[in-house]
Short mmCIF file of C-alpha atoms in Angstrom, two decimals:
data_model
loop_
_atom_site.label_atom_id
_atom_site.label_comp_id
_atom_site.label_asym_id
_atom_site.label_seq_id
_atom_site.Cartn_x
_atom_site.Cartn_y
_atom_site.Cartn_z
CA UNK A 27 0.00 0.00 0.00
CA UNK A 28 1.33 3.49 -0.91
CA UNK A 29 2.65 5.51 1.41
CA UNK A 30 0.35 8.59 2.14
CA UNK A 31 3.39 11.38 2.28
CA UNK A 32 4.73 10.28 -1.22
CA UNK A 33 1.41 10.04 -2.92
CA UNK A 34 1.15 13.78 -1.18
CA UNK A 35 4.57 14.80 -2.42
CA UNK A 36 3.80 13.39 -5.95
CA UNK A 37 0.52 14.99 -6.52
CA UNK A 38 1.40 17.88 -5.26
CA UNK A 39 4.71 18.16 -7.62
CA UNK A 40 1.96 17.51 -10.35
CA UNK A 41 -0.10 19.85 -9.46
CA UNK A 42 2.77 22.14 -9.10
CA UNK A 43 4.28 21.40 -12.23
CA UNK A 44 0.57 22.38 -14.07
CA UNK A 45 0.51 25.41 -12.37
CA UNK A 46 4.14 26.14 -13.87
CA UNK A 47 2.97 25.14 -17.30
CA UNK A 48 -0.03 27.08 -17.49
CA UNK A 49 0.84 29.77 -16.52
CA UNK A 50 4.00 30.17 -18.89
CA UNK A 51 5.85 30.93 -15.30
CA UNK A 52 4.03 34.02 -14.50
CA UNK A 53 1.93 34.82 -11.08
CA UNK A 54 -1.44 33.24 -10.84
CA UNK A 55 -2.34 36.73 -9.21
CA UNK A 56 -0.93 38.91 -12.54
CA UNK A 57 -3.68 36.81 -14.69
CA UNK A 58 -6.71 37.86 -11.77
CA UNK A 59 -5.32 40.95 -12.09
CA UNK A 60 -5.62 41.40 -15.53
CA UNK A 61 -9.23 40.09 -15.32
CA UNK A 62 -7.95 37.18 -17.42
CA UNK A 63 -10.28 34.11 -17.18
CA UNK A 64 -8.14 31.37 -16.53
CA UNK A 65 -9.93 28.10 -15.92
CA UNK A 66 -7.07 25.71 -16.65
CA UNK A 67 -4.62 27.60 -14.45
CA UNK A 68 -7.17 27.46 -11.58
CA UNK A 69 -7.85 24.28 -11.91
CA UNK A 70 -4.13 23.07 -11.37
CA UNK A 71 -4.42 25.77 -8.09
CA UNK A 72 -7.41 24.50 -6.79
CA UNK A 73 -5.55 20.75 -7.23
CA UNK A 74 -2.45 22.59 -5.13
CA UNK A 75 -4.15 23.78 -2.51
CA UNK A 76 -6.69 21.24 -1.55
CA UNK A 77 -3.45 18.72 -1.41
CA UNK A 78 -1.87 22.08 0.89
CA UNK A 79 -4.77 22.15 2.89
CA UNK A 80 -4.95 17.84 3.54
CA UNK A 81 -0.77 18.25 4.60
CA UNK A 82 -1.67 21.12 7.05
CA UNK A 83 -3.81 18.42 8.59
CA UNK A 84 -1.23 16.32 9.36
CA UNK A 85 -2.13 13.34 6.92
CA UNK A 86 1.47 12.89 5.58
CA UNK A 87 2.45 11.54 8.80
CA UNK A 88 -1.12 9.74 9.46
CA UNK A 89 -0.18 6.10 10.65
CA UNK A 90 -2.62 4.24 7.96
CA UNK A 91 -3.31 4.68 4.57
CA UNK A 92 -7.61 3.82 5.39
CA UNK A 93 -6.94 7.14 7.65
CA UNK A 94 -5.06 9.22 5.37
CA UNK A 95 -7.80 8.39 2.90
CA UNK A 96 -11.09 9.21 5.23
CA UNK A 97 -9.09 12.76 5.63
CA UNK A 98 -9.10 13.27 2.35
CA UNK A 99 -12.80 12.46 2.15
CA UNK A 100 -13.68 14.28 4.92
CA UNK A 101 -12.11 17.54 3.40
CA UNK A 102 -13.07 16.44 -0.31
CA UNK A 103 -16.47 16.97 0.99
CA UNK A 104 -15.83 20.08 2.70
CA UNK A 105 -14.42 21.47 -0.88
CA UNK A 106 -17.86 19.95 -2.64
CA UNK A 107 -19.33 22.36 -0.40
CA UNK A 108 -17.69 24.83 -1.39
CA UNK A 109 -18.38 24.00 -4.94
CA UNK A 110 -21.88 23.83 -4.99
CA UNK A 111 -22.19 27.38 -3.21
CA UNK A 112 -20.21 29.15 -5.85
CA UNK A 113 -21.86 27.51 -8.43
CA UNK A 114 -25.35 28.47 -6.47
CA UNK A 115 -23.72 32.11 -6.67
CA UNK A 116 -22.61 32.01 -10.52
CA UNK A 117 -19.16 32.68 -9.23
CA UNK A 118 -16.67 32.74 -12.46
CA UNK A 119 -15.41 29.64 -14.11
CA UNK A 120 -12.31 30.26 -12.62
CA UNK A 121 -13.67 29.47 -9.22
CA UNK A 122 -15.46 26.41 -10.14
CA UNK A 123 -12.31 25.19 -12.10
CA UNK A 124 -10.48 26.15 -8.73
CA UNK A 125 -12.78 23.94 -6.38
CA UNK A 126 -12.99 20.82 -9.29
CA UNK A 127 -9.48 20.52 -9.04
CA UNK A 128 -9.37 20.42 -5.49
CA UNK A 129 -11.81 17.86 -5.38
CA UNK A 130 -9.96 16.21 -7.52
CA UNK A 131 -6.79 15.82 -6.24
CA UNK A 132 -8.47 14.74 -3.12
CA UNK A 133 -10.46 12.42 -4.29
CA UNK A 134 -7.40 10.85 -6.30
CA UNK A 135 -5.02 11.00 -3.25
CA UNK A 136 -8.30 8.79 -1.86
CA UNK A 137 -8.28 6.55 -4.19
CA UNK A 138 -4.35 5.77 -4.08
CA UNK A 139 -3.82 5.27 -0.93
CA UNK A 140 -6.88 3.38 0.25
CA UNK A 141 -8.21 1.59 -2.85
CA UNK A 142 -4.26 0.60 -4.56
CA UNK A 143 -4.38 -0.90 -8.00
#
């Protein structure tokens, strides 16, 4: 079974390494700035900082994989949340894109350490 801190450290070096490539190396804040729409970009945040959020927890150094993985759930849930009210809003795509991604990466992180293929 995979450990929990290197599927952390892995997807969040991907998510990381999106970030980079979407944005062409420039701030994330210069393209809200701009009032540039960048769904793709936030999307690869969103992934960074739900996998941010799960570390601050403490789940790297969570004993078991089955309780790394019910964090994750717990806070994927939490981000679903958080989804549905700023699409209940009509928030911008860029914050939908933001909170997908998180969900995402949470929901993978899940998936790889509980459910191993």
């Amino acid at each position: 079974m995979p450990e929990p801190e290197a599927v952390l450290r892995e997807l969040g070096s991907e998510a990381m390494r999106a970030m980079e490539q979407a944005s062409g190396g420039s701030s994330v804040c210069s393209f809200t700035k701009a009032g540039v729409s960048v769904p793709g970009l936030k999307y690869a945040e969103g992934r960074w900082a739900a996998l941010r959020e799960l570390r601050s927890q403490g789940v790297e150094s969570a004993s078991a994989a089955t309780a790394a993985g019910a964090a994750a759930a717990t806070l994927a849930d939490l981000w679903r949340g958080h989804l549905a009210d700023v699409q209940q809003t009509g928030a911008s795509r860029d914050w939908v894109a933001y909170r997908s991604g998180g969900i995402d990466a949470l929901t993978e992180f899940e998936d790889r350490v509980r459910y191993p293929h």
